[in-house]
Tab-separated table of C-alpha atoms in Angstrom:
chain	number	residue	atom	x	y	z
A	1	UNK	CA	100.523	99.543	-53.961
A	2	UNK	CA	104.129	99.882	-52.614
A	3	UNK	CA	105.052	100.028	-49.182
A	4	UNK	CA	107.143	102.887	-47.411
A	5	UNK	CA	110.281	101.979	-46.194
A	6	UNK	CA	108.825	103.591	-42.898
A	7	UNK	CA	106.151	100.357	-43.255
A	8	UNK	CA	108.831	97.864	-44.216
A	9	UNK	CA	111.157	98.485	-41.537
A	10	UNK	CA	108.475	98.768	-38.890
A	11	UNK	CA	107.617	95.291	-39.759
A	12	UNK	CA	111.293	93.880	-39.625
A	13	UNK	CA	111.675	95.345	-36.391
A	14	UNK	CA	108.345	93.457	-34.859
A	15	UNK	CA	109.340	90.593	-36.762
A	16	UNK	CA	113.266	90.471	-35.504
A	17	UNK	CA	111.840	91.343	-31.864
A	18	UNK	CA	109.544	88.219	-32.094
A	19	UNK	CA	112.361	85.894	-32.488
A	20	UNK	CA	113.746	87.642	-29.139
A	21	UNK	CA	113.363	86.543	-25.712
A	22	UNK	CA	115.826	89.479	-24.132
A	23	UNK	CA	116.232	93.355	-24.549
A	24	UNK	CA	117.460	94.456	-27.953
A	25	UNK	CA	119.732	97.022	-29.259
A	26	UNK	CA	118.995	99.251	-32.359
A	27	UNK	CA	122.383	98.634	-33.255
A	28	UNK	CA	121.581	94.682	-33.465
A	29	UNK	CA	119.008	95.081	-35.970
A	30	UNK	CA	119.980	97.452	-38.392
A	31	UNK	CA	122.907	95.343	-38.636
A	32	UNK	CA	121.048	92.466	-39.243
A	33	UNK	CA	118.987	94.027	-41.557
A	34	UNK	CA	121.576	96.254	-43.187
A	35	UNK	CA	119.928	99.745	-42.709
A	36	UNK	CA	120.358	103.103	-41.780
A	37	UNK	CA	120.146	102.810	-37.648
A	38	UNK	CA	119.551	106.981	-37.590
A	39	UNK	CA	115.871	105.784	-39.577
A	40	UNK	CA	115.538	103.136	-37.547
A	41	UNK	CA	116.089	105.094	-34.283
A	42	UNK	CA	112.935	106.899	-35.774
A	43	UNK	CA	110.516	104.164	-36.835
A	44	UNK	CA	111.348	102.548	-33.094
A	45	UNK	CA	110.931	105.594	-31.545
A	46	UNK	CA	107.343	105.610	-33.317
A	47	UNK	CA	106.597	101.807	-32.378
A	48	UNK	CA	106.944	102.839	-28.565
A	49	UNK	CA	104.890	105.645	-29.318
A	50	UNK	CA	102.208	103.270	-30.756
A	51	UNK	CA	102.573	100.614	-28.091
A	52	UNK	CA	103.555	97.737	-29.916
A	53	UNK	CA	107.164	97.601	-28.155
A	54	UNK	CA	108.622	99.259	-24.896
A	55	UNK	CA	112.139	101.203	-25.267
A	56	UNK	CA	114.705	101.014	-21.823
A	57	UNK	CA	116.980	103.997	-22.330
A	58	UNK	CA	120.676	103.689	-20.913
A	59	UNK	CA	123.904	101.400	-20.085
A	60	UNK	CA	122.101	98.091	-20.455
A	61	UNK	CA	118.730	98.970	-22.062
A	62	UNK	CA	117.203	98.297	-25.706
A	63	UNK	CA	114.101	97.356	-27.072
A	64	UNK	CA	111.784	94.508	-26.928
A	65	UNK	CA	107.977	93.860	-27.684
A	66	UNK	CA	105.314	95.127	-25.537
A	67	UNK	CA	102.534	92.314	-26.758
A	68	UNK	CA	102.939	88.868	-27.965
A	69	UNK	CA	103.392	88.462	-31.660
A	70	UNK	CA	99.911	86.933	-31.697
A	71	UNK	CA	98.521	90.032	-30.623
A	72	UNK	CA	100.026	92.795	-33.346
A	73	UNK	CA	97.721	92.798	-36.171
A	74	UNK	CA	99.568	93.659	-39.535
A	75	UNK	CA	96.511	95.152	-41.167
A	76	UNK	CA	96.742	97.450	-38.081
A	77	UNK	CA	99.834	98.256	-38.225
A	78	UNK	CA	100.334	99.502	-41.824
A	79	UNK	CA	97.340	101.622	-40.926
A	80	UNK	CA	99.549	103.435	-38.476
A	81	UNK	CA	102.600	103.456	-40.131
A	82	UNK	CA	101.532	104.904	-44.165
A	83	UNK	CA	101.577	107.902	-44.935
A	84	UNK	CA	98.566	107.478	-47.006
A	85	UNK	CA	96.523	105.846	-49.000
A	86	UNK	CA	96.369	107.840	-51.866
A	87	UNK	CA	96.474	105.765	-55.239
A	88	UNK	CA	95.419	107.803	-57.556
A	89	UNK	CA	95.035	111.362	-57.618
A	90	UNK	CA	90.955	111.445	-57.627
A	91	UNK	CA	91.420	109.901	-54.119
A	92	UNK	CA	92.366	113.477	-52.794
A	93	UNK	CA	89.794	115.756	-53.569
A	94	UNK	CA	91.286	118.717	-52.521
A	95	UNK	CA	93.984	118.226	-55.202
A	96	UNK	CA	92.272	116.432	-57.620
A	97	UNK	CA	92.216	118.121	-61.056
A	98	UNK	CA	91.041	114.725	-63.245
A	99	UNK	CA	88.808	115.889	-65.596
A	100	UNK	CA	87.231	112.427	-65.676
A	101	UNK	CA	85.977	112.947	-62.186
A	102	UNK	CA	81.895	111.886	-61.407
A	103	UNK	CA	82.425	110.196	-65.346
A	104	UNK	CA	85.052	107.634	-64.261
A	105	UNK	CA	84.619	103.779	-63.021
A	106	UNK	CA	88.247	103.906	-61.786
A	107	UNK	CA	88.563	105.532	-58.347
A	108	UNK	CA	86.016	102.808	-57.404
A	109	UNK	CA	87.986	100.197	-58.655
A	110	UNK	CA	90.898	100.934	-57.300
A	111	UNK	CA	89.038	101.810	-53.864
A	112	UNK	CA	88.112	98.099	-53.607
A	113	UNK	CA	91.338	96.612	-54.704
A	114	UNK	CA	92.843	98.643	-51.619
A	115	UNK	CA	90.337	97.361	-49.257
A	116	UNK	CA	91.058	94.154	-50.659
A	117	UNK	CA	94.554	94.857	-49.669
A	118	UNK	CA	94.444	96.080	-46.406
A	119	UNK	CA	91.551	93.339	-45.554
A	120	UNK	CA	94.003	90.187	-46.734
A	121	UNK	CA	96.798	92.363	-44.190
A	122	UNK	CA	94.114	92.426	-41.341
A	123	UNK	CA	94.086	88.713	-41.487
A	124	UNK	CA	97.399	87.908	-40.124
A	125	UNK	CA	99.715	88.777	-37.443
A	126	UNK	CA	103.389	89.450	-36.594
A	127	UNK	CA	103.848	85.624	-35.353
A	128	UNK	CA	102.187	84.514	-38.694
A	129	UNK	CA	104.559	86.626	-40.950
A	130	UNK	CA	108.271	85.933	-38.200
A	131	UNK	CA	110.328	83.168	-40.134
A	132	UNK	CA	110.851	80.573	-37.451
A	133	UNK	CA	108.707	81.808	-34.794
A	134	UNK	CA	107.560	79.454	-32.666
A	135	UNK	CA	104.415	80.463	-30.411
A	136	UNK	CA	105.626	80.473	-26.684
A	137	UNK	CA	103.153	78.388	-24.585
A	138	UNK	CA	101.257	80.430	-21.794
A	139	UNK	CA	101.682	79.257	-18.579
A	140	UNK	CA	98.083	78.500	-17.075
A	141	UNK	CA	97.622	80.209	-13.632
């Protein structure tokens, strides 16, 4: 299976945030990065939407996270950000036209190797993936 780019670069942005202790601009990471800010603009715009950062508009504003690292599950988040999860085409069966269907040990197969996927995902976090993150300490009340 092969991300979107709409998956990738929603995981660079959590990841670049993490490393962050200030508001960000847009502008900052798609240079950093070395993408399109217009589709990045977009895939922010959807991570606000989600929850997992909070966007200041105006002179002085930007981007930063909304949760600790720790908290943004990556399993999660590809959940929210693919399109689908469509494999094959007998995983759709309104447009499935496989005459193999009912006959075929495939579409199971492949089933459980995406599960397997998404279940290895759902076992780590932003703060586990962030090169050189280091966990802040929380201050105890």
């Amino acid at each position: 299976m092969k991300l979107t780019l709409y998956s990738d670069y929603s995981l660079r942005v959590l990841m670049y945030l993490a490393r962050q202790d200030q508001l960000t601009q847009i502008d900052e990471i798609a240079k950093f990065y070395n993408i399109s800010k217009n589709h990045l603009t977009k895939v922010v715009h959807n991570l606000a939407l989600l929850g997992y950062i909070t966007s200041i508009r105006g002179r002085g504003g930007g981007i930063m996270l909304k949760m600790q690292p720790e908290e943004i599950n990556v399993g999660a988040l590809i959940r929210q950000t693919e399109e689908n999860f469509t494999l094959v085409e007998c995983f759709n069966p309104e447009t499935n036209t496989c005459p193999l269907i009912g006959h075929c040990g495939l579409q199971a197969v492949l089933g459980e190797a995406l599960w397997s996927y998404i279940n290895v995902l759902d076992q780590y976090t932003v703060a586990d993936v962030t090169p050189g993150y280091i966990r802040k300490k929380k201050e105890i009340e």
